[in-house]
Short mmCIF file of C-alpha atoms in Angstrom, two decimals:
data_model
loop_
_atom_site.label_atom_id
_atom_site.label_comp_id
_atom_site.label_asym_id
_atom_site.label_seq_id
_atom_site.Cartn_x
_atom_site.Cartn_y
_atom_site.Cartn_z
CA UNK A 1 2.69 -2.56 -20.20
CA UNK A 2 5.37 -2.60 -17.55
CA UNK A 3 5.74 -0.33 -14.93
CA UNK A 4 8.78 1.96 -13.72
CA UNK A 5 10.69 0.56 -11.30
CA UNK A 6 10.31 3.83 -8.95
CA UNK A 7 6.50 3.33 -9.19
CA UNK A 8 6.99 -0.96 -7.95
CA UNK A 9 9.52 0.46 -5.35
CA UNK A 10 6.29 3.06 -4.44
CA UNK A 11 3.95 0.52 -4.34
CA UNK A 12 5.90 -2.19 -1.77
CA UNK A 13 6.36 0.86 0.36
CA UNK A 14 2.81 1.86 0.65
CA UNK A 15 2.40 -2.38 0.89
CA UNK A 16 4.32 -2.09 3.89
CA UNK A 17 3.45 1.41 5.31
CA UNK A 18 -0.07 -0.27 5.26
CA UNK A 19 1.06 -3.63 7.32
CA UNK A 20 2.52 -1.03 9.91
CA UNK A 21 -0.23 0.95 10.53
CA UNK A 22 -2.44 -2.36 10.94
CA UNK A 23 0.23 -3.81 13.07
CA UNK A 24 0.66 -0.84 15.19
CA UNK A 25 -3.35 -0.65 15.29
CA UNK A 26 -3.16 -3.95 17.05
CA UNK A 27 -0.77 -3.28 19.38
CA UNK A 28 -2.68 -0.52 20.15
CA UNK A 29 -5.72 -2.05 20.90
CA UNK A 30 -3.36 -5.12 23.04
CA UNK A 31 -2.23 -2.49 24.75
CA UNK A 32 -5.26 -0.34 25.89
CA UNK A 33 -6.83 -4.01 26.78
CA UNK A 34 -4.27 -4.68 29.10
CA UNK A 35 -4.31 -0.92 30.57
CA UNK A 36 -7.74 -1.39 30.97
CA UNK A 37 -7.21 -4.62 32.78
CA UNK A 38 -4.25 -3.34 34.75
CA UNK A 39 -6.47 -0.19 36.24
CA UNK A 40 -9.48 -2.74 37.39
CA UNK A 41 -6.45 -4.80 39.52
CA UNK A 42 -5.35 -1.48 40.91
CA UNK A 43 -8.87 -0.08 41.59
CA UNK A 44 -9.19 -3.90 43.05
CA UNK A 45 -5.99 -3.70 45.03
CA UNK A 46 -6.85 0.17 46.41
CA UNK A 47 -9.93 -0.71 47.81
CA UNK A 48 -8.48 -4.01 49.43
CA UNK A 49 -5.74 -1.86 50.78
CA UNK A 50 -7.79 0.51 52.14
CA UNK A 51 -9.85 -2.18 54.58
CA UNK A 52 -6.76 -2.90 55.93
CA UNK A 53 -6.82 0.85 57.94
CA UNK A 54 -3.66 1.00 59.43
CA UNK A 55 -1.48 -1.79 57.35
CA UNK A 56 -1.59 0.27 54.61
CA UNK A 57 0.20 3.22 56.05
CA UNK A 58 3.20 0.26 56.06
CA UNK A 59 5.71 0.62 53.53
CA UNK A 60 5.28 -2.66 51.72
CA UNK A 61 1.51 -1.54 51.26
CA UNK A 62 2.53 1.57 49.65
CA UNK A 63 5.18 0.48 47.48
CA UNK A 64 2.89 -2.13 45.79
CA UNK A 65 -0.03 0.64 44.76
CA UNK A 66 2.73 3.00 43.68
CA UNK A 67 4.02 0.32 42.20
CA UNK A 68 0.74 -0.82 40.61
CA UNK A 69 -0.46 2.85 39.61
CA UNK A 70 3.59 3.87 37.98
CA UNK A 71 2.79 0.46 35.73
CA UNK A 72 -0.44 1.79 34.74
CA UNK A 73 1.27 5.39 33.74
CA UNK A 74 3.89 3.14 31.74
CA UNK A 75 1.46 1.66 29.51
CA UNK A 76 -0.16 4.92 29.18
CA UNK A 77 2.91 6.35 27.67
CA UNK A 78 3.86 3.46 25.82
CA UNK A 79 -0.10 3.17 24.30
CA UNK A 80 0.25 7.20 23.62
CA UNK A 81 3.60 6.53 21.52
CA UNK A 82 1.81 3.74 19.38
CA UNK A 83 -1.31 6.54 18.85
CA UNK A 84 1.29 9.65 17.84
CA UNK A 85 3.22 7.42 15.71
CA UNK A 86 -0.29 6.11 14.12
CA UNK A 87 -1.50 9.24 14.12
CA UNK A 88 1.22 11.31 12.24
CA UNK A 89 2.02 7.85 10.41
CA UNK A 90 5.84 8.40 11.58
CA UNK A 91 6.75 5.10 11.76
CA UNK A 92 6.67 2.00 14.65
CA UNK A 93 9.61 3.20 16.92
CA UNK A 94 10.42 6.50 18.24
CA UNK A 95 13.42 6.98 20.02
CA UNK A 96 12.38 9.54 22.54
CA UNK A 97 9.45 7.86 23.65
CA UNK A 98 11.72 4.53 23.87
CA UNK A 99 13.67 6.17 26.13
CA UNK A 100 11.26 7.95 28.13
CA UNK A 101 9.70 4.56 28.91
CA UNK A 102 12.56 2.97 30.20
CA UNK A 103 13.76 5.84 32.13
CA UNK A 104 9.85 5.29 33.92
CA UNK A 105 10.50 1.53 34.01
CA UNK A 106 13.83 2.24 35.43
CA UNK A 107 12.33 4.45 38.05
CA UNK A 108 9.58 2.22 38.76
CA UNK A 109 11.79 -0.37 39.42
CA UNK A 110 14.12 1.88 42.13
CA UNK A 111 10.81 2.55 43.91
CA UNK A 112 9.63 -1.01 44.87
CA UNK A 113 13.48 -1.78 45.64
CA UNK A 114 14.33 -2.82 49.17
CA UNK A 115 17.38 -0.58 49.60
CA UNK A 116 18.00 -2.56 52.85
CA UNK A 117 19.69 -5.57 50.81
CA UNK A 118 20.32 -3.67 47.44
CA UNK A 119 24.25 -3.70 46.94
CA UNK A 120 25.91 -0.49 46.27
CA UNK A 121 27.32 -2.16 43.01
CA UNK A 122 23.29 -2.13 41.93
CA UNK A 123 22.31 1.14 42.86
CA UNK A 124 25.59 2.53 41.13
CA UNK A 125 24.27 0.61 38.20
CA UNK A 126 21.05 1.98 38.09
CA UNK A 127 22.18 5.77 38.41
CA UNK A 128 24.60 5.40 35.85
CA UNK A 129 21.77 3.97 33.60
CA UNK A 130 19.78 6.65 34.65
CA UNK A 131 22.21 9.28 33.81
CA UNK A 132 22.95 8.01 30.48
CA UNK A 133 19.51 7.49 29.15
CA UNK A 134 18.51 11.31 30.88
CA UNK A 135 21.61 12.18 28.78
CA UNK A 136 20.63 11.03 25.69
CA UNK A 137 16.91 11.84 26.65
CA UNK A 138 18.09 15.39 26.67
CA UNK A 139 20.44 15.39 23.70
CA UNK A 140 17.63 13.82 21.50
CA UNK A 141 14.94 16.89 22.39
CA UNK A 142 18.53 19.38 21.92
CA UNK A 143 18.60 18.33 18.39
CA UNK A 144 15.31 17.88 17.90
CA UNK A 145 15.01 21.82 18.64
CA UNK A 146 18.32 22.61 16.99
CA UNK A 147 16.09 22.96 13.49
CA UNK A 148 13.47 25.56 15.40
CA UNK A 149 16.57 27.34 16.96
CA UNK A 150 18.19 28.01 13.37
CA UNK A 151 15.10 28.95 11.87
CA UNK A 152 14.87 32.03 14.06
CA UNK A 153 15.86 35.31 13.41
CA UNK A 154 19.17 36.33 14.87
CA UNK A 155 19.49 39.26 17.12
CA UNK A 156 22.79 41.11 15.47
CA UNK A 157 22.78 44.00 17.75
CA UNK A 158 24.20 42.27 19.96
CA UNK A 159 27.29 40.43 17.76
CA UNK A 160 30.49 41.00 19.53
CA UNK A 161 29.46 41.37 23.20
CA UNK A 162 30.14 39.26 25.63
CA UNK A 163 27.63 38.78 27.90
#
């Protein structure tokens, strides 16, 4: 007895729809391992800071444990983007989330910068990164809400006004 071909084609997909979930299930658990880990260095950090009284009112102080607690938040994000797309079983990579990571990466990274010896070549670099992936941050949610947006009812009253 042979099988269809759309039932084999079925079959490799739910083959590999299976490998995904198990894969993302491990990254998962990678992932809350090091967030775990990452929070005991802060805590670690914080409280090593804070015998220092005064020194950590410096700059350099602060900019680590923002530093330390925006990298924590990261992996937060990037762990809650593994669970949704486990979750919903919507596949490995979504764009949005992709993009809202690097944009915190991105800003993490401006934070701990030394502006002092940055060039103005960098920092241009980094805005215009900035703007593009808010950009396309933006249009991605825009046409992700473009299906709600049609689905409503249309006011008609209103047809041929210009407000």
């Amino acid at each position: 007895m042979t099988s269809n071909p759309d039932q084999r084609k079925w079959r490799k997909l739910a083959v590999y729809e299976s490998f995904e979930q198990i894969a993302l299930g491990s990254i998962l658990f990678i992932l809350s391992v090091i967030t775990v880990f990452a929070t005991l260095a802060t805590v670690v950090q914080l409280v090593g800071d804070f015998k220092l009284d005064d020194f950590f009112l410096e700059k350099s102080a602060f900019q680590d444990a923002f530093g330390s607690i925006l990298t924590i938040l990261i992996l937060l994000e990037f762990n809650h983007s593994i669970y949704v797309a486990l979750k919903r079983k919507s596949g490995a990579i979504q764009v949005r989330a992709v993009i809202l990571i690097a944009v915190l990466v991105i800003t993490r990274k401006l934070m701990l910068l030394n502006f002092a010896v940055t060039s103005f070549q960098t920092l241009l670099g980094f805005g215009g990164l900035l703007l593009v992936l808010g950009t396309l941050y933006w249009l991605i949610t825009n046409a992700d809400r473009a299906p709600e947006m049609s689905a409503l009812p249309r006011d008609k009253s209103n047809v041929g006004i210009g407000v």
